[in-house]
Short mmCIF file of C-alpha atoms in Angstrom, two decimals:
data_model
loop_
_atom_site.label_atom_id
_atom_site.label_comp_id
_atom_site.label_asym_id
_atom_site.label_seq_id
_atom_site.Cartn_x
_atom_site.Cartn_y
_atom_site.Cartn_z
CA MET A 1 -58.04 22.48 -24.12
CA LYS A 2 -56.91 19.50 -26.18
CA LYS A 3 -55.22 21.87 -28.59
CA ILE A 4 -53.36 23.59 -25.75
CA TRP A 5 -52.15 20.24 -24.36
CA LYS A 6 -51.08 19.20 -27.85
CA ILE A 7 -49.03 22.37 -28.25
CA PHE A 8 -47.53 21.84 -24.76
CA ALA A 9 -46.65 18.24 -25.58
CA LEU A 10 -45.02 19.24 -28.84
CA GLY A 11 -43.05 21.90 -27.01
CA ALA A 12 -41.91 19.36 -24.41
CA VAL A 13 -40.79 16.95 -27.12
CA ALA A 14 -38.88 19.72 -28.86
CA SER A 15 -37.26 20.73 -25.59
CA MET A 16 -36.21 17.13 -24.93
CA ALA A 17 -34.78 16.92 -28.42
CA VAL A 18 -32.70 20.04 -27.85
CA CYS A 19 -31.45 18.65 -24.51
CA SER A 20 -30.62 15.32 -26.13
CA ALA A 21 -28.79 17.06 -28.95
CA PHE A 22 -26.83 19.09 -26.42
CA ALA A 23 -25.95 15.95 -24.45
CA ALA A 24 -24.87 14.22 -27.64
CA LYS A 25 -22.53 17.09 -28.39
CA GLN A 26 -20.81 16.79 -25.00
CA LYS A 27 -17.64 14.89 -25.79
CA THR A 28 -16.03 12.48 -23.33
CA ILE A 29 -12.63 10.98 -22.64
CA LYS A 30 -12.61 7.40 -21.41
CA ILE A 31 -9.80 6.38 -19.06
CA GLY A 32 -9.62 2.91 -17.56
CA PHE A 33 -8.49 1.92 -14.05
CA ASN A 34 -7.04 -1.59 -13.71
CA ILE A 35 -7.11 -1.83 -9.90
CA PRO A 36 -7.68 -4.34 -7.04
CA LEU A 37 -11.06 -3.57 -5.46
CA THR A 38 -11.26 -7.05 -3.90
CA GLY A 39 -8.69 -9.72 -3.02
CA ASP A 40 -5.86 -9.57 -0.49
CA SER A 41 -5.23 -5.80 -0.69
CA PRO A 42 -8.49 -3.99 -1.51
CA LYS A 43 -7.28 -0.79 0.15
CA VAL A 44 -4.91 -0.35 -2.81
CA GLY A 45 -7.81 -0.20 -5.24
CA GLU A 46 -9.88 1.93 -2.91
CA GLY A 47 -7.18 4.60 -2.70
CA ALA A 48 -6.78 4.62 -6.47
CA LYS A 49 -10.53 4.95 -7.07
CA CYS A 50 -10.92 7.68 -4.45
CA ALA A 51 -8.13 9.70 -6.06
CA GLY A 52 -9.77 9.19 -9.44
CA GLU A 53 -13.14 10.43 -8.20
CA ILE A 54 -11.57 13.60 -6.80
CA VAL A 55 -9.97 14.44 -10.16
CA LYS A 56 -13.02 13.50 -12.22
CA ASN A 57 -15.52 15.40 -10.08
CA GLU A 58 -13.36 18.53 -9.97
CA ILE A 59 -12.84 18.67 -13.72
CA ASN A 60 -16.37 17.67 -14.73
CA SER A 61 -17.96 20.15 -12.33
CA ALA A 62 -15.97 22.85 -14.13
CA GLY A 63 -17.38 21.78 -17.48
CA GLY A 64 -14.74 19.24 -18.46
CA LEU A 65 -11.11 19.04 -19.52
CA ASP A 66 -10.06 21.79 -21.90
CA VAL A 67 -8.25 20.19 -24.83
CA LYS A 68 -7.18 22.90 -27.26
CA GLY A 69 -10.40 24.87 -26.83
CA THR A 70 -12.86 21.96 -26.61
CA LYS A 71 -14.28 20.71 -23.27
CA TYR A 72 -14.43 16.97 -22.65
CA LEU A 73 -16.11 15.26 -19.72
CA LEU A 74 -14.03 12.57 -18.03
CA ASP A 75 -15.43 9.04 -17.95
CA PHE A 76 -13.40 6.90 -15.54
CA ILE A 77 -14.02 3.15 -15.77
CA TYR A 78 -12.94 1.25 -12.64
CA VAL A 79 -12.47 -2.51 -13.09
CA ASP A 80 -11.39 -4.94 -10.38
CA ASN A 81 -8.31 -7.09 -11.04
CA GLU A 82 -8.55 -8.87 -7.65
CA LEU A 83 -4.78 -8.37 -7.14
CA LYS A 84 -4.22 -11.27 -9.57
CA ALA A 85 -2.01 -11.33 -12.65
CA ASP A 86 -4.47 -13.22 -14.86
CA SER A 87 -7.31 -10.93 -13.83
CA ALA A 88 -5.20 -7.86 -14.60
CA ILE A 89 -4.63 -9.23 -18.11
CA ASN A 90 -8.37 -9.82 -18.55
CA VAL A 91 -9.16 -6.32 -17.29
CA ALA A 92 -6.65 -4.82 -19.71
CA ASN A 93 -8.28 -6.62 -22.64
CA LYS A 94 -11.74 -5.48 -21.51
CA LEU A 95 -10.70 -1.85 -21.15
CA ILE A 96 -8.95 -1.89 -24.53
CA ASP A 97 -11.40 -3.86 -26.69
CA ILE A 98 -14.81 -3.36 -25.05
CA ASP A 99 -14.61 -0.05 -23.21
CA LYS A 100 -12.34 1.53 -25.84
CA VAL A 101 -10.38 3.60 -23.31
CA LEU A 102 -7.88 6.19 -24.45
CA ALA A 103 -5.42 5.25 -21.70
CA SER A 104 -5.18 3.14 -18.56
CA ILE A 105 -4.22 3.96 -14.99
CA GLY A 106 -2.69 0.85 -13.44
CA PRO A 107 -2.32 -1.91 -12.60
CA GLU A 108 -0.85 -0.66 -9.35
CA GLY A 109 1.60 -3.36 -8.20
CA SER A 110 4.43 -4.97 -10.17
CA GLY A 111 2.90 -8.46 -10.09
CA ARG A 112 -0.01 -7.17 -12.18
CA ALA A 113 1.65 -4.31 -14.07
CA ILE A 114 4.31 -6.53 -15.64
CA PRO A 115 1.95 -9.00 -17.40
CA ALA A 116 -0.79 -6.45 -18.11
CA GLY A 117 1.76 -3.95 -19.40
CA GLU A 118 2.64 -6.36 -22.17
CA VAL A 119 -1.02 -6.39 -23.25
CA TYR A 120 -1.26 -2.59 -23.26
CA ASN A 121 2.00 -2.20 -25.13
CA ASP A 122 1.09 -4.78 -27.79
CA ALA A 123 -2.28 -3.09 -28.28
CA LYS A 124 -0.58 0.35 -28.43
CA VAL A 125 -2.60 1.77 -25.54
CA PRO A 126 -0.86 4.14 -23.09
CA MET A 127 -0.60 2.72 -19.57
CA ILE A 128 0.81 4.44 -16.51
CA THR A 129 1.29 2.44 -13.34
CA PRO A 130 1.26 4.60 -10.23
CA TRP A 131 2.81 2.04 -7.86
CA ALA A 132 4.74 -0.68 -9.72
CA THR A 133 8.43 -0.28 -8.88
CA ASN A 134 9.85 -3.29 -10.75
CA PRO A 135 11.81 -2.15 -13.87
CA ALA A 136 10.19 -4.87 -16.01
CA ALA A 137 6.85 -3.05 -15.97
CA THR A 138 8.13 -0.42 -18.42
CA ALA A 139 11.44 -1.69 -19.85
CA GLY A 140 11.26 -2.02 -23.64
CA ARG A 141 7.62 -0.93 -23.64
CA PRO A 142 7.16 2.51 -25.18
CA TYR A 143 3.45 2.61 -24.25
CA CYS A 144 4.11 1.90 -20.55
CA PHE A 145 4.98 4.57 -17.96
CA ARG A 146 5.07 4.89 -14.19
CA ALA A 147 4.71 7.60 -11.51
CA CYS A 148 6.91 6.01 -8.83
CA PHE A 149 10.61 5.38 -8.29
CA LEU A 150 12.17 2.00 -9.16
CA ASP A 151 13.32 -0.84 -6.92
CA PRO A 152 16.98 -0.62 -8.08
CA PHE A 153 16.87 2.85 -6.49
CA GLN A 154 14.70 1.99 -3.48
CA ALA A 155 16.78 -0.96 -2.27
CA PRO A 156 20.20 0.78 -2.11
CA VAL A 157 18.92 3.94 -0.43
CA ALA A 158 16.95 1.86 2.10
CA ALA A 159 20.05 -0.20 2.89
CA LYS A 160 22.14 2.92 3.39
CA PHE A 161 19.53 4.48 5.66
CA ALA A 162 19.20 1.31 7.75
CA SER A 163 22.96 0.98 8.16
CA GLU A 164 23.24 4.55 9.42
CA GLN A 165 20.02 4.74 11.44
CA PHE A 166 20.39 1.41 13.27
CA SER A 167 24.24 1.18 13.30
CA ALA A 168 23.53 -2.25 11.84
CA LYS A 169 25.89 -4.94 10.62
CA SER A 170 23.45 -7.82 10.12
CA VAL A 171 19.94 -8.07 8.72
CA ALA A 172 17.17 -10.66 8.49
CA ILE A 173 14.91 -10.52 5.42
CA ILE A 174 11.45 -12.03 4.96
CA TYR A 175 9.69 -11.71 1.59
CA ASN A 176 6.76 -13.01 -0.46
CA LEU A 177 8.05 -15.61 -2.92
CA GLU A 178 4.89 -15.37 -5.04
CA ASP A 179 5.08 -11.62 -5.60
CA ASP A 180 7.49 -10.19 -8.19
CA TYR A 181 7.77 -6.90 -6.33
CA SER A 182 8.60 -8.43 -2.95
CA LYS A 183 10.99 -11.06 -4.31
CA THR A 184 12.92 -8.60 -6.51
CA LEU A 185 13.23 -5.96 -3.81
CA ALA A 186 14.42 -8.55 -1.28
CA GLU A 187 17.10 -9.77 -3.67
CA LEU A 188 18.24 -6.24 -4.50
CA PHE A 189 18.43 -5.29 -0.82
CA LYS A 190 20.35 -8.48 0.01
CA ALA A 191 22.90 -7.85 -2.74
CA GLU A 192 23.42 -4.23 -1.66
CA TRP A 193 23.74 -5.12 2.01
CA GLU A 194 26.28 -7.88 1.45
CA LYS A 195 28.28 -5.67 -0.90
CA LYS A 196 28.55 -2.64 1.39
CA TYR A 197 27.30 -3.13 4.93
CA GLY A 198 27.49 -6.62 6.42
CA LYS A 199 25.76 -9.99 6.61
CA VAL A 200 22.31 -11.27 5.71
CA VAL A 201 21.80 -13.83 8.49
CA VAL A 202 18.24 -14.88 7.54
CA PHE A 203 16.69 -14.88 4.06
CA GLU A 204 13.25 -16.49 4.34
CA SER A 205 10.19 -16.51 2.10
CA PHE A 206 6.45 -17.19 2.43
CA GLY A 207 3.45 -17.76 0.17
CA GLN A 208 0.69 -15.34 -0.77
CA LYS A 209 -1.96 -17.09 1.33
CA ASP A 210 0.21 -17.76 4.39
CA GLN A 211 -1.06 -16.50 7.75
CA ASP A 212 1.36 -18.13 10.20
CA PHE A 213 4.96 -16.86 10.08
CA SER A 214 6.23 -18.47 13.28
CA VAL A 215 8.80 -20.67 11.53
CA GLN A 216 10.44 -17.77 9.71
CA LEU A 217 10.22 -15.44 12.70
CA THR A 218 11.73 -17.96 15.11
CA LYS A 219 14.78 -18.05 12.86
CA VAL A 220 14.87 -14.25 12.84
CA VAL A 221 14.60 -13.95 16.64
CA ASN A 222 17.34 -16.54 17.14
CA SER A 223 19.64 -15.09 14.46
CA GLY A 224 20.96 -12.10 16.36
CA ALA A 225 20.12 -9.82 13.40
CA ASP A 226 20.32 -6.10 14.11
CA PHE A 227 17.08 -5.42 12.24
CA LEU A 228 14.39 -7.05 10.09
CA TYR A 229 13.69 -5.99 6.50
CA LEU A 230 10.16 -6.62 5.19
CA PRO A 231 9.60 -5.65 1.52
CA CYS A 232 6.01 -6.94 1.64
CA TYR A 233 2.46 -5.67 1.20
CA TYR A 234 0.81 -4.07 4.21
CA ASN A 235 -1.60 -6.98 4.82
CA HIS A 236 1.32 -9.38 5.33
CA VAL A 237 3.32 -6.78 7.27
CA GLY A 238 0.47 -6.46 9.75
CA LEU A 239 0.54 -10.17 10.50
CA ILE A 240 4.33 -10.54 10.50
CA THR A 241 5.08 -7.60 12.80
CA SER A 242 2.39 -8.53 15.33
CA GLN A 243 3.56 -12.15 15.40
CA ALA A 244 7.19 -11.03 15.69
CA LYS A 245 6.30 -8.94 18.72
CA ASP A 246 4.55 -11.92 20.31
CA LEU A 247 7.73 -13.97 19.82
CA GLY A 248 9.83 -11.35 21.61
CA TRP A 249 11.26 -9.35 18.71
CA SER A 250 11.96 -5.79 19.88
CA LYS A 251 14.60 -4.64 17.40
CA PRO A 252 13.98 -2.26 14.47
CA VAL A 253 11.96 -3.20 11.40
CA MET A 254 12.52 -1.52 8.03
CA GLY A 255 9.94 -1.70 5.27
CA SER A 256 9.27 -0.62 1.69
CA ASP A 257 6.69 1.48 -0.13
CA SER A 258 4.11 -1.34 -0.05
CA TRP A 259 3.65 -0.60 3.67
CA GLY A 260 1.95 2.71 2.91
CA SER A 261 -1.68 1.84 3.57
CA ALA A 262 -4.17 3.47 5.91
CA ASP A 263 -4.89 -0.04 7.24
CA LEU A 264 -1.28 -0.84 8.25
CA PHE A 265 -1.55 0.33 11.85
CA LYS A 266 -4.82 -1.48 12.51
CA LEU A 267 -3.74 -4.77 10.91
CA SER A 268 -0.49 -4.81 12.91
CA LYS A 269 -2.33 -4.08 16.17
CA GLY A 270 0.10 -1.23 16.70
CA ALA A 271 3.19 -3.43 16.34
CA VAL A 272 4.63 -1.15 13.63
CA VAL A 273 4.95 1.87 15.92
CA GLY A 274 8.52 3.15 15.71
CA ASP A 275 9.26 1.26 12.50
CA TYR A 276 10.50 2.90 9.28
CA PHE A 277 9.77 2.44 5.59
CA THR A 278 10.74 3.98 2.28
CA THR A 279 7.87 5.54 0.40
CA HIS A 280 6.80 8.22 -2.07
CA TYR A 281 5.48 11.03 0.09
CA ALA A 282 4.81 11.92 3.72
CA ALA A 283 1.33 13.13 4.60
CA LYS A 284 2.24 14.40 8.07
CA GLY A 285 3.65 17.92 7.77
CA ALA A 286 2.88 18.23 4.04
CA THR A 287 2.70 21.69 2.45
CA GLY A 288 1.57 23.33 -0.79
CA LYS A 289 -0.33 21.31 -3.37
CA THR A 290 0.36 18.11 -1.42
CA LYS A 291 -1.42 19.53 1.62
CA GLU A 292 -4.30 20.70 -0.58
CA PHE A 293 -4.72 17.21 -2.01
CA ILE A 294 -4.66 15.63 1.46
CA GLU A 295 -7.28 18.06 2.75
CA LYS A 296 -9.58 17.38 -0.21
CA TYR A 297 -9.19 13.63 0.24
CA GLU A 298 -9.79 13.73 4.00
CA LYS A 299 -12.89 15.89 3.52
CA ALA A 300 -14.30 13.48 0.94
CA TYR A 301 -13.42 10.14 2.55
CA GLY A 302 -12.62 10.75 6.20
CA TYR A 303 -9.05 9.45 6.31
CA THR A 304 -5.57 10.45 5.14
CA PRO A 305 -4.62 9.31 1.63
CA ASP A 306 -1.86 6.72 1.39
CA ASP A 307 0.93 6.76 -1.16
CA VAL A 308 -1.15 4.72 -3.64
CA ALA A 309 -3.81 7.43 -3.68
CA ALA A 310 -1.23 10.22 -4.01
CA LEU A 311 0.66 8.45 -6.80
CA THR A 312 -2.59 7.68 -8.63
CA TYR A 313 -3.57 11.33 -8.37
CA ASP A 314 -0.25 12.26 -9.99
CA ALA A 315 -0.54 9.53 -12.64
CA ILE A 316 -3.97 10.77 -13.70
CA HIS A 317 -2.73 14.34 -14.06
CA ILE A 318 0.25 13.17 -16.11
CA VAL A 319 -2.14 11.46 -18.55
CA LEU A 320 -4.41 14.52 -18.66
CA GLN A 321 -1.45 16.81 -19.36
CA ALA A 322 -0.40 14.54 -22.20
CA ILE A 323 -3.93 14.61 -23.64
CA GLN A 324 -4.05 18.40 -23.47
CA ASP A 325 -0.63 18.72 -25.08
CA ALA A 326 -1.36 16.17 -27.82
CA GLY A 327 -4.91 17.19 -28.69
CA LEU A 328 -7.58 14.77 -29.88
CA THR A 329 -8.61 13.78 -33.40
CA GLY A 330 -11.53 11.50 -32.49
CA LYS A 331 -9.72 8.54 -34.04
CA ILE A 332 -8.86 6.36 -31.07
CA LYS A 333 -5.84 4.53 -32.51
CA ALA A 334 -4.18 7.77 -33.58
CA ASP A 335 -5.08 9.48 -30.31
CA ARG A 336 -3.64 6.63 -28.25
CA THR A 337 -0.36 6.88 -30.12
CA ASN A 338 -0.26 10.67 -29.89
CA VAL A 339 -0.88 10.58 -26.13
CA MET A 340 1.91 8.01 -25.72
CA LYS A 341 4.35 10.16 -27.69
CA THR A 342 3.41 13.28 -25.74
CA MET A 343 3.76 11.54 -22.37
CA GLY A 344 7.24 10.51 -23.40
CA LYS A 345 8.11 14.15 -24.05
CA ILE A 346 7.08 15.47 -20.62
CA SER A 347 10.42 16.75 -19.34
CA SER A 348 9.22 17.65 -15.87
CA PHE A 349 6.11 17.30 -13.73
CA ALA A 350 5.34 18.84 -10.35
CA GLY A 351 3.16 16.35 -8.52
CA VAL A 352 1.84 15.90 -5.00
CA THR A 353 4.49 13.19 -4.55
CA GLY A 354 7.25 15.55 -5.63
CA ASN A 355 8.92 16.88 -8.74
CA MET A 356 9.93 14.40 -11.39
CA ARG A 357 11.42 14.10 -14.84
CA PHE A 358 11.19 11.09 -17.10
CA THR A 359 13.78 8.78 -18.63
CA PRO A 360 13.39 7.39 -22.19
CA ASP A 361 11.94 4.21 -20.62
CA GLY A 362 9.04 6.17 -19.14
CA ASP A 363 10.39 6.08 -15.59
CA PRO A 364 10.48 9.14 -13.33
CA VAL A 365 13.63 10.38 -11.65
CA LYS A 366 12.50 11.54 -8.21
CA ASP A 367 13.36 11.40 -4.50
CA ALA A 368 12.19 8.76 -2.07
CA VAL A 369 11.37 9.58 1.53
CA VAL A 370 11.67 7.62 4.75
CA VAL A 371 8.78 7.83 7.20
CA LYS A 372 8.38 6.60 10.76
CA VAL A 373 5.14 5.16 12.14
CA THR A 374 3.95 7.25 15.09
CA PRO A 375 1.94 6.01 18.12
CA GLU A 376 -1.11 7.57 16.46
CA GLY A 377 -0.57 5.45 13.35
CA GLU A 378 0.59 8.38 11.22
CA PHE A 379 3.53 8.31 8.82
CA GLU A 380 5.96 11.02 9.91
CA TYR A 381 8.61 12.38 7.57
CA VAL A 382 12.19 11.47 8.56
CA LYS A 383 14.45 12.03 5.59
CA SER A 384 14.59 12.45 1.80
CA LEU A 385 16.71 9.99 -0.16
CA GLN A 386 18.32 11.20 -3.35
CA PRO A 387 18.60 9.15 -6.56
#
């Protein structure tokens, strides 16, 4: 009996050794996610991570990503940047030096993508930001790319739409002074409005931690402005629009792509119903691959993906296409450079947020859309805006 058990034990050890050897042979691709899972806008990071899990699980369940005949499992490393610039820099350094990622998805917003992008570019690690619309995130940085349109495009088309939709001649603007995205977009919109459409009668700012906007909103209500422009993150928009309603504001409100969160309706207590904002895709009425993505996301997480999730989904697939086109040598420095070069050569990409082609600066040329918030809290397609 002892002899039989000894033979069985030896067989088990041999079997484990074979399994271990097989596991060791399974190659992986590490991709980092520099995203806000806590802080003032955790829904941004949640959408990015959820999109990442959909891609990773689909590809890994099929045996991995096929890179020139070899299958690689995807290893996605999600690290919280707390929606802070200094944290985004620290996360970038961790992903580059400790985790040894091949490429990075994010940071999402401009306030984090601009400083962290410098780190990635200096370290020669490809970064693609799904949601940072400020030109400085990629300008002069060959290793930095994006999957969204830029603010110098978003501001003019939003101004034109508002002028036509509201028959407006005057606008009030409230923005976040401590956020590069909000401040830049407010300034661009102001310049475009004054150049082509009319007067900016209120131009007021607030701080990142502010909760009471009564001073700014009182000026807006008393200004006689035809509409209010809010290029701010959804958490601030929720507070501002609900407080504006309490103060008697009943005129239109126009927003930007940072409104596009599943939490917007709830945080505003329904005050955003009937308001418009520029964004990257419209979930309501979507067709084709966009509809397929939405259905997969809703099945997995129980709610409709926002534009951050959709853009992150596209950004991941852009990186994966570049990896497949470039091939892998196993030498991380060379592979990082090859992936960067290949991403820069992608002439067109059909994503769930639309078709796009890339400029030499790594920026996509693509349409924006305007959506309207319905009484059910959905974002309904209104119009496409051409670059």
